[in-house]
Each structure stands twice: as structure tokens, then as C-alpha cells.
Short mmCIF file of C-alpha atoms in Angstrom, two decimals:
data_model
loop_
_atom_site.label_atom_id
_atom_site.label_comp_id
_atom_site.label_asym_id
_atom_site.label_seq_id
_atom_site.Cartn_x
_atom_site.Cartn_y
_atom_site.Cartn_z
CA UNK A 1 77.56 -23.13 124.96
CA UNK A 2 79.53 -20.17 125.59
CA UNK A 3 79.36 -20.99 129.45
CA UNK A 4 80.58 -24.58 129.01
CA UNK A 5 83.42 -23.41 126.14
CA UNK A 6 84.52 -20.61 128.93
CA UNK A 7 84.09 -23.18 131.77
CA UNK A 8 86.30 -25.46 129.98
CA UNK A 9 88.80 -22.72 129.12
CA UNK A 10 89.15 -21.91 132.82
CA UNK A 11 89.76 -25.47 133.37
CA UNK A 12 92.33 -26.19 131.11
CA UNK A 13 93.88 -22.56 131.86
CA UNK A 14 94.23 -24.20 135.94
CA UNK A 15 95.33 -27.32 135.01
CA UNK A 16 98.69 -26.16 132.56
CA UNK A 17 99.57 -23.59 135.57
CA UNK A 18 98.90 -26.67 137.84
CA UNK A 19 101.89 -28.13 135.61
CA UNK A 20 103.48 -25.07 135.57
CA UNK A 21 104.13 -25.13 138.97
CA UNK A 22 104.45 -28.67 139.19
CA UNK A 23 107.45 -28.32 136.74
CA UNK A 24 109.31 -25.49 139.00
CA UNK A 25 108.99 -27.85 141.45
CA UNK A 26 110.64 -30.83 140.43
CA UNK A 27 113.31 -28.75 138.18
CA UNK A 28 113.60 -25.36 139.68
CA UNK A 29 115.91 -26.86 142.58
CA UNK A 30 118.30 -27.44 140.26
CA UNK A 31 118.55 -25.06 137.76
CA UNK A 32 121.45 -22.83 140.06
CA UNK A 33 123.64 -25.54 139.63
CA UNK A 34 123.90 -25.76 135.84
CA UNK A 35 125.74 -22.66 135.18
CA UNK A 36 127.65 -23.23 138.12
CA UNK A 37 128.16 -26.80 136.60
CA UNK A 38 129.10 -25.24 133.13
CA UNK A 39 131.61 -22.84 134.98
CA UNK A 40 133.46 -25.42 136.72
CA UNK A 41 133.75 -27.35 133.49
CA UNK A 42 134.54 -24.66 131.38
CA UNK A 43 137.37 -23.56 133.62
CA UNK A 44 138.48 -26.88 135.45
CA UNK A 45 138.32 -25.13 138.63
CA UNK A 46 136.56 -25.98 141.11
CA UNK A 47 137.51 -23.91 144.21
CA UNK A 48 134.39 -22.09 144.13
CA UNK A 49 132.08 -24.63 144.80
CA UNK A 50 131.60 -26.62 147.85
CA UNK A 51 130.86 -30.47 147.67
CA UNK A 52 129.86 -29.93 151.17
CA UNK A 53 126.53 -28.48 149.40
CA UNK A 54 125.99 -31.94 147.79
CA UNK A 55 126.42 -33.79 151.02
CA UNK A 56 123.95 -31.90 152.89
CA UNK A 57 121.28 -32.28 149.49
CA UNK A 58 122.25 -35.75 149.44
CA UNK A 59 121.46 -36.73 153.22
CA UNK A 60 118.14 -34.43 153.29
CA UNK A 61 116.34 -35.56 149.48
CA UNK A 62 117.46 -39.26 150.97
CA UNK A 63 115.45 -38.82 154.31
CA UNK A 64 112.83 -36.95 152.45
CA UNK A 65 112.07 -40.08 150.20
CA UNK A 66 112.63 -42.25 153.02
CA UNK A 67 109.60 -40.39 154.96
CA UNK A 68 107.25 -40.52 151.43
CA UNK A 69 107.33 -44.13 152.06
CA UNK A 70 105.74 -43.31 155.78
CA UNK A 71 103.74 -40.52 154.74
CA UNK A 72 102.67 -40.32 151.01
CA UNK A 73 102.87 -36.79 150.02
CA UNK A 74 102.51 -35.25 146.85
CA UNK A 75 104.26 -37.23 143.98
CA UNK A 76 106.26 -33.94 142.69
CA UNK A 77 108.01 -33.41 145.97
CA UNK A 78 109.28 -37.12 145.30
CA UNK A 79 110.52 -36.29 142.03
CA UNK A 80 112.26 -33.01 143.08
CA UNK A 81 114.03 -35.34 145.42
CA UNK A 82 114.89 -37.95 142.85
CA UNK A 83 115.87 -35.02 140.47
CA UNK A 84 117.96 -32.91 142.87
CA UNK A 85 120.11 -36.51 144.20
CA UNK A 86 120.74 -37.08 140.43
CA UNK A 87 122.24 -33.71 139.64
CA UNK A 88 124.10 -33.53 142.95
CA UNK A 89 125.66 -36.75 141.74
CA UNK A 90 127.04 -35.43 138.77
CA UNK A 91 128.28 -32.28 140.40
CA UNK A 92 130.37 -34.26 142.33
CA UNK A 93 131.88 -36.30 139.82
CA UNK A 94 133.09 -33.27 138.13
CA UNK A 95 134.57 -31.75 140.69
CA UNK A 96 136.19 -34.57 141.93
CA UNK A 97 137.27 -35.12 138.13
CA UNK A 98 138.28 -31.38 137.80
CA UNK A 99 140.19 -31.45 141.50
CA UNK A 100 142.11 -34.60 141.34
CA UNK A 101 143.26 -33.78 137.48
CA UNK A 102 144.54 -29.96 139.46
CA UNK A 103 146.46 -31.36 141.95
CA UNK A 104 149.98 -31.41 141.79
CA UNK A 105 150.83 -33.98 144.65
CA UNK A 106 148.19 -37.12 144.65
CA UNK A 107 147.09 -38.02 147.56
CA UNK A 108 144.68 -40.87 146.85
CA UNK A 109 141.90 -40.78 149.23
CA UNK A 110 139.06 -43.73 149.33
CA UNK A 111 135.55 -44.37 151.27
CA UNK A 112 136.59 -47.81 151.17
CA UNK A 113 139.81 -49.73 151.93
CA UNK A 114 142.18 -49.70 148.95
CA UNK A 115 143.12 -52.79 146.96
CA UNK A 116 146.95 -53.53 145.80
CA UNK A 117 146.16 -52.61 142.28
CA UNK A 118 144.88 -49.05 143.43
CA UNK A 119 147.48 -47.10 144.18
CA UNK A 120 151.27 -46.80 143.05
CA UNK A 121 154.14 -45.64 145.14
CA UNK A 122 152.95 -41.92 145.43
CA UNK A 123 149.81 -43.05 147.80
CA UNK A 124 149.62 -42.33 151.36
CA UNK A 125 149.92 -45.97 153.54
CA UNK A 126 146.52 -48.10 152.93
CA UNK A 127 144.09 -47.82 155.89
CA UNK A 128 142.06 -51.00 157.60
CA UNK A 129 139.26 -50.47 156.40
CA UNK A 130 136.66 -46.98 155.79
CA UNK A 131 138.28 -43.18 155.59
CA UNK A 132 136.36 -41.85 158.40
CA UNK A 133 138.78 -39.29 159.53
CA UNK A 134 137.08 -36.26 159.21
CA UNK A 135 140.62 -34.27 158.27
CA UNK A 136 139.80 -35.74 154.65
CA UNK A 137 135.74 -37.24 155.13
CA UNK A 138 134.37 -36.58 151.71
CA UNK A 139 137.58 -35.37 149.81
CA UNK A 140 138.19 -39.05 148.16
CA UNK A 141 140.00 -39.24 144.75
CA UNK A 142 137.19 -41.35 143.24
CA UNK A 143 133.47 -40.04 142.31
CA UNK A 144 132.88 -44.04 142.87
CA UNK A 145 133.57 -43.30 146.63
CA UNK A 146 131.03 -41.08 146.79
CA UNK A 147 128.76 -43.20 145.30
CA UNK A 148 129.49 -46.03 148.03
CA UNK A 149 129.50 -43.79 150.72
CA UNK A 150 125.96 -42.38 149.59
CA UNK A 151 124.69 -46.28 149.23
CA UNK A 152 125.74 -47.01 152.59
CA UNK A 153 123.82 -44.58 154.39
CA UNK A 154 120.88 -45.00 152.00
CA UNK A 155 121.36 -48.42 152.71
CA UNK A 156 121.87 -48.20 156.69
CA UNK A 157 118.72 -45.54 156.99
CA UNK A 158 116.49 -47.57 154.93
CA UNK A 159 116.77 -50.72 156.99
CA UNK A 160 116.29 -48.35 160.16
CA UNK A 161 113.24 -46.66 158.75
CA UNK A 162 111.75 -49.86 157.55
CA UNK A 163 112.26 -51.42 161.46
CA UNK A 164 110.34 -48.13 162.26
CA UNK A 165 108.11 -47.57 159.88
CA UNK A 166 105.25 -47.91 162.20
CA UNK A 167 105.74 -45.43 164.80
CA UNK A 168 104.19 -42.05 164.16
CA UNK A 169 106.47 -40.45 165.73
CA UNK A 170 109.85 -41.71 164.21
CA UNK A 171 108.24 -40.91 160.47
CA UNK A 172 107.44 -37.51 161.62
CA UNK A 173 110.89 -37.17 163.14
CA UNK A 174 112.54 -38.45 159.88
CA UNK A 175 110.47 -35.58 158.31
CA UNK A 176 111.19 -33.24 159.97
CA UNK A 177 115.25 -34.11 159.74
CA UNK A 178 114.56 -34.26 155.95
CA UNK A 179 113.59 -30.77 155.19
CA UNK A 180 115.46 -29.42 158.40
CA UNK A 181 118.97 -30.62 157.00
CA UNK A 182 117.96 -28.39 153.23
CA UNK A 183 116.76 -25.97 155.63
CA UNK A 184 120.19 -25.09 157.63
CA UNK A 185 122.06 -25.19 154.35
CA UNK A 186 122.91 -21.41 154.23
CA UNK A 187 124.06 -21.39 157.85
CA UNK A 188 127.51 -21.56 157.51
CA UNK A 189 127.71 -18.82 154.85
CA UNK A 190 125.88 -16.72 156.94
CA UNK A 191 128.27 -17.95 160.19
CA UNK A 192 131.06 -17.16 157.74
CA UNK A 193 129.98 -14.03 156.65
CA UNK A 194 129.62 -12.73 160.38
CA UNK A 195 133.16 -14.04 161.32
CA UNK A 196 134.93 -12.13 158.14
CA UNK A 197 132.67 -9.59 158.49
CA UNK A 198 132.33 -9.31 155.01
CA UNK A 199 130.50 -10.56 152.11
CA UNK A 200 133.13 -10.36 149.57
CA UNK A 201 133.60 -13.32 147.25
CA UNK A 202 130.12 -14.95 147.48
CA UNK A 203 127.56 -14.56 144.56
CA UNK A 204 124.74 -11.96 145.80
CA UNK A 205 122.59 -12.74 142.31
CA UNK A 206 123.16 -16.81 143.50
CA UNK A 207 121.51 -15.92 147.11
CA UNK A 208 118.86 -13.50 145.24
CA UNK A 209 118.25 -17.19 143.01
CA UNK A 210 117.88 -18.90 146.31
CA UNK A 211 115.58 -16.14 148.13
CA UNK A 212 113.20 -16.45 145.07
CA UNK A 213 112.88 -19.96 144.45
CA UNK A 214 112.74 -21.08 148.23
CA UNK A 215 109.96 -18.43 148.75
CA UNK A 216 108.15 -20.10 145.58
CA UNK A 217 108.73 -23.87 147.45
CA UNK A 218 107.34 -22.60 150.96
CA UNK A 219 104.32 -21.14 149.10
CA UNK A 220 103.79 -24.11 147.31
CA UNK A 221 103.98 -26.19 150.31
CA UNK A 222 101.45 -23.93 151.87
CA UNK A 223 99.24 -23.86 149.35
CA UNK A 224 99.17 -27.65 148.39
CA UNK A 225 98.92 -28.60 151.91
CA UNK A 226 102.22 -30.69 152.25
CA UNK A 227 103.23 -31.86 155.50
CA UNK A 228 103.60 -29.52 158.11
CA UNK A 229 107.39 -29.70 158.50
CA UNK A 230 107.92 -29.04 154.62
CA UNK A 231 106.46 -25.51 155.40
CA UNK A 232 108.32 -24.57 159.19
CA UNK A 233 111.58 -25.59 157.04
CA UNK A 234 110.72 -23.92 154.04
CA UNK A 235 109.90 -20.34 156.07
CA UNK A 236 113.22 -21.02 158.54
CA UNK A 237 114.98 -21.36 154.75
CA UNK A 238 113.54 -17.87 153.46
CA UNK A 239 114.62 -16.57 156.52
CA UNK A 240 118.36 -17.52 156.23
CA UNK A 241 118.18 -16.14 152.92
CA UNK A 242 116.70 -12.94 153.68
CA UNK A 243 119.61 -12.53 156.94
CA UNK A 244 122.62 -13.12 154.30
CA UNK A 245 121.01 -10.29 152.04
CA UNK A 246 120.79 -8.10 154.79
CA UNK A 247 124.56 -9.18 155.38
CA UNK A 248 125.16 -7.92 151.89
CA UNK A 249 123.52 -4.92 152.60
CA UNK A 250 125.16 -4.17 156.20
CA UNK A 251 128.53 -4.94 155.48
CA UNK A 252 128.20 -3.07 152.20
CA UNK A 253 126.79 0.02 153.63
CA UNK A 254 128.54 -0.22 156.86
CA UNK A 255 132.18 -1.86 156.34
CA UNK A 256 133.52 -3.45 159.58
CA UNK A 257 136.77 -4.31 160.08
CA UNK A 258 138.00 -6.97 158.18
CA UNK A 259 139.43 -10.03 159.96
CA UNK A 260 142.55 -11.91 159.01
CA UNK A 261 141.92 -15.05 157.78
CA UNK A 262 144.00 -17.40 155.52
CA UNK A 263 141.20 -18.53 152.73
CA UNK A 264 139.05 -16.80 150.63
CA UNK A 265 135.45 -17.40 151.78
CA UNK A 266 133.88 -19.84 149.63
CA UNK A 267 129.85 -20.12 149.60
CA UNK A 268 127.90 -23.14 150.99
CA UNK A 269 125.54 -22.91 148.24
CA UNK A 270 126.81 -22.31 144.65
CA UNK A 271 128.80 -19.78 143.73
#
């Protein structure tokens, strides 16, 4: 008896940190983002964010969920995907709330082509047809921009990766771009940091957040066995994370000289 009731014990002691982790998983992606979420709406500023950040989550949890349905992996990495799209959706409708409600001269900018009863006399002239030019790509006035610009390419990929579904090699491809994109996210704050030689005005405990919880996601991708790209993209994330705090650390320790430039440095992750 006392084998089985300490057997059983064991068991259920596995299965609640099986949970546990399970649980990190899904929610520990986003958890950053919801002070940074009740800054910017505490303050109505949001300068110090970059929607650029929910672009780049956007486009990779998209291909990630697009590759489930080529290779089935474990259900939680699907929900972290679901999870993290969801709250980078309502990041950006604050921000865009919070920016256009700041500025002083509106400039309505659309994904789509404008219709008369858009715009008054104070909007730029109406364009054919989609706001590709990059001088204002994803800087629309409308969160409902977004959201059309985000349908399109799930749209346009879908249809792709259901043409392709069964080659091998274009899932594994579409994989690999998945957790590749998340992967190269702190690139250009660590590009940035090397131009300004400086680390001044990003959030060291924010990249100490990041260093932590990516190290927990490549271990759990090691350990559960998930596809092999999760992992190479998971490690190549740590190690981004791991140059910018040796950034902090150099540039602290060791101050070069500072280079003129005309805007603050603002983070690629949150700030």
C-alpha cells in the first residue's frame, strides 16, 4: 500500500509540473507585454514600444501554425501561437489608439484603399488601391488595417501551404521560417546598440525577462522532443540575448564614443 500510495504521489507530483510547464508555455510568451501594455495605457504614450515587434510575432506564430497543420507537434506550442497572435493584436490596437489620439497633424493612413466617407479635408490624396509604400507600411490610422493586412497574408500563405502541403521539404522550410523569424527578433536592437554604441534607453530587466524565458522554451523544446528547427531557433534566440547583455555590460564598463544620431533608440522587443 504504501508503495502504490507513494507511486501514485510521484505520479500526480509529474503530471501538475507537466502542467506547470505546459502553462509557461502557452502564457509565459506573453506575460512581458502586459506591463508594457499597462504602461502604454496608463500614460498614452506609446513611443517606447515598437509595433514592428508585433509584425515580426505576427508573421512567425502564423507560419508556425501553418507548419502544425504539416507536421503535428505538440498541442501547447499551438496554443502559445494562438495566445501570443491574440495579445499582439491587442497591443496594436492600443497603440494605434494611443498614437493617432497624440498626433497633432492627421495623416490618415490605410492597408486598404479609402472610401469617400473616410476621410475629411485634412487627409493626404486617396491612393489606387493598398499602402504598400514602405515610408508608412504598417503605420495606418486604423487597428482594422492591421487586422486586414494580417488576414491577407494569413490568407495568401494558407492557400500556398495548402498547394504544398505535400512536399517534405516546403513544410520543413515553412518551419524553419516560423521559428527563424521569432528567432532574429532581437537583431536590430543588438545592430542598434553597436551603431550608438550604447545601451542607453533600452530596458536591461526586459532583455534579462527575455534571456530567462527563451532559455526555459529551448529547454522545453529539447526536452519534449519538438521539431528540430524549434530548438536551432530557440539556442540562436538565447544567443542574441546573451550578446545584448554583454552589450550592456561592455558599453557600461567600457564607454565608447557616442555617435550622433537624431532619435532616441527604441527597443525591438518591449521596453
Amino acid at each position: 500500500m504504501e508503495a502504490g500510495g507513494l507511486e501514485w504521489l510521484l505520479v500526480s507530483m509529474h503530471q501538475l509540473v507537466s502542467w506547470g510547464a505546459a502553462g509557461a508555455m502557452v502564457f509565459g510568451g506573453v506575460v512581458p507585454y502586459i506591463p508594457q501594455y499597462r504602461d502604454i495605457r496608463r500614460t498614452q504614450n506609446a513611443e517606447g514600444f515598437s509595433t514592428y515587434v508585433c509584425l515580426v510575432l505576427l508573421v512567425a506564430n502564423i507560419l508556425r501554425i501553418l507548419f502544425w497543420f504539416g507536421r503535428h507537434f505538440e498541442s501547447t506550442l499551438l496554443w502559445q501561437s494562438i495566445i501570443m497572435i491574440i495579445t499582439m493584436l491587442l497591443m496594436l490596437k492600443l497603440c494605434t489608439e494611443v498614437r493617432v489620439s497624440n498626433e497633432l497633424n492627421i495623416k490618415r493612413r490605410s492597408f486598404a484603399a479609402a472610401d469617400s466617407k473616410d476621410e475629411e479635408i485634412k487627409a493626404p490624396p486617396k491612393r489606387s488601391y493598398l499602402d504598400f509604400d514602405l515610408n508608412y507600411f504598417w503605420h495606418w490610422s486604423k487597428f482594422t488595417d492591421y487586422v486586414q493586412c494580417v488576414l491577407t497574408f494569413t490568407c495568401v500563405t494558407g492557400y500556398i501551404t495548402y498547394l504544398w502541403l505535400d512536399s517534405s521539404l516546403f513544410v520543413e522550410t515553412l518551419g524553419f521560417l516560423a521559428v527563424f523569424t521569432e528567432a532574429m527578433l532581437g537583431v536590430p536592437q543588438l545592430y542598434r546598440n553597436y551603431q550608438n554604441r550604447s545601451t542607453e534607453g533600452m530596458s536591461v530587466k526586459m532583455v534579462l525577462m527575455w534571456t530567462s524565458g527563451d532559455t526555459f522554451k529551448t529547454l522545453y523544446f529539447i526536452l519534449n522532443q519538438a521539431p528540430l528547427q524549434f530548438s536551432i531557433c530557440g539556442l540562436l534566440q538565447v544567443f542574441v540575448d546573451i550578446a545584448i547583455l554583454l552589450q550592456v555590460y561592455l558599453y557600461s564598463y567600457y564607454p565608447q564614443k557616442p555617435v550622433s544620431h537624431t532619435a532616441h533608440p527604441t527597443s525591438t522587443k518591449a521596453l
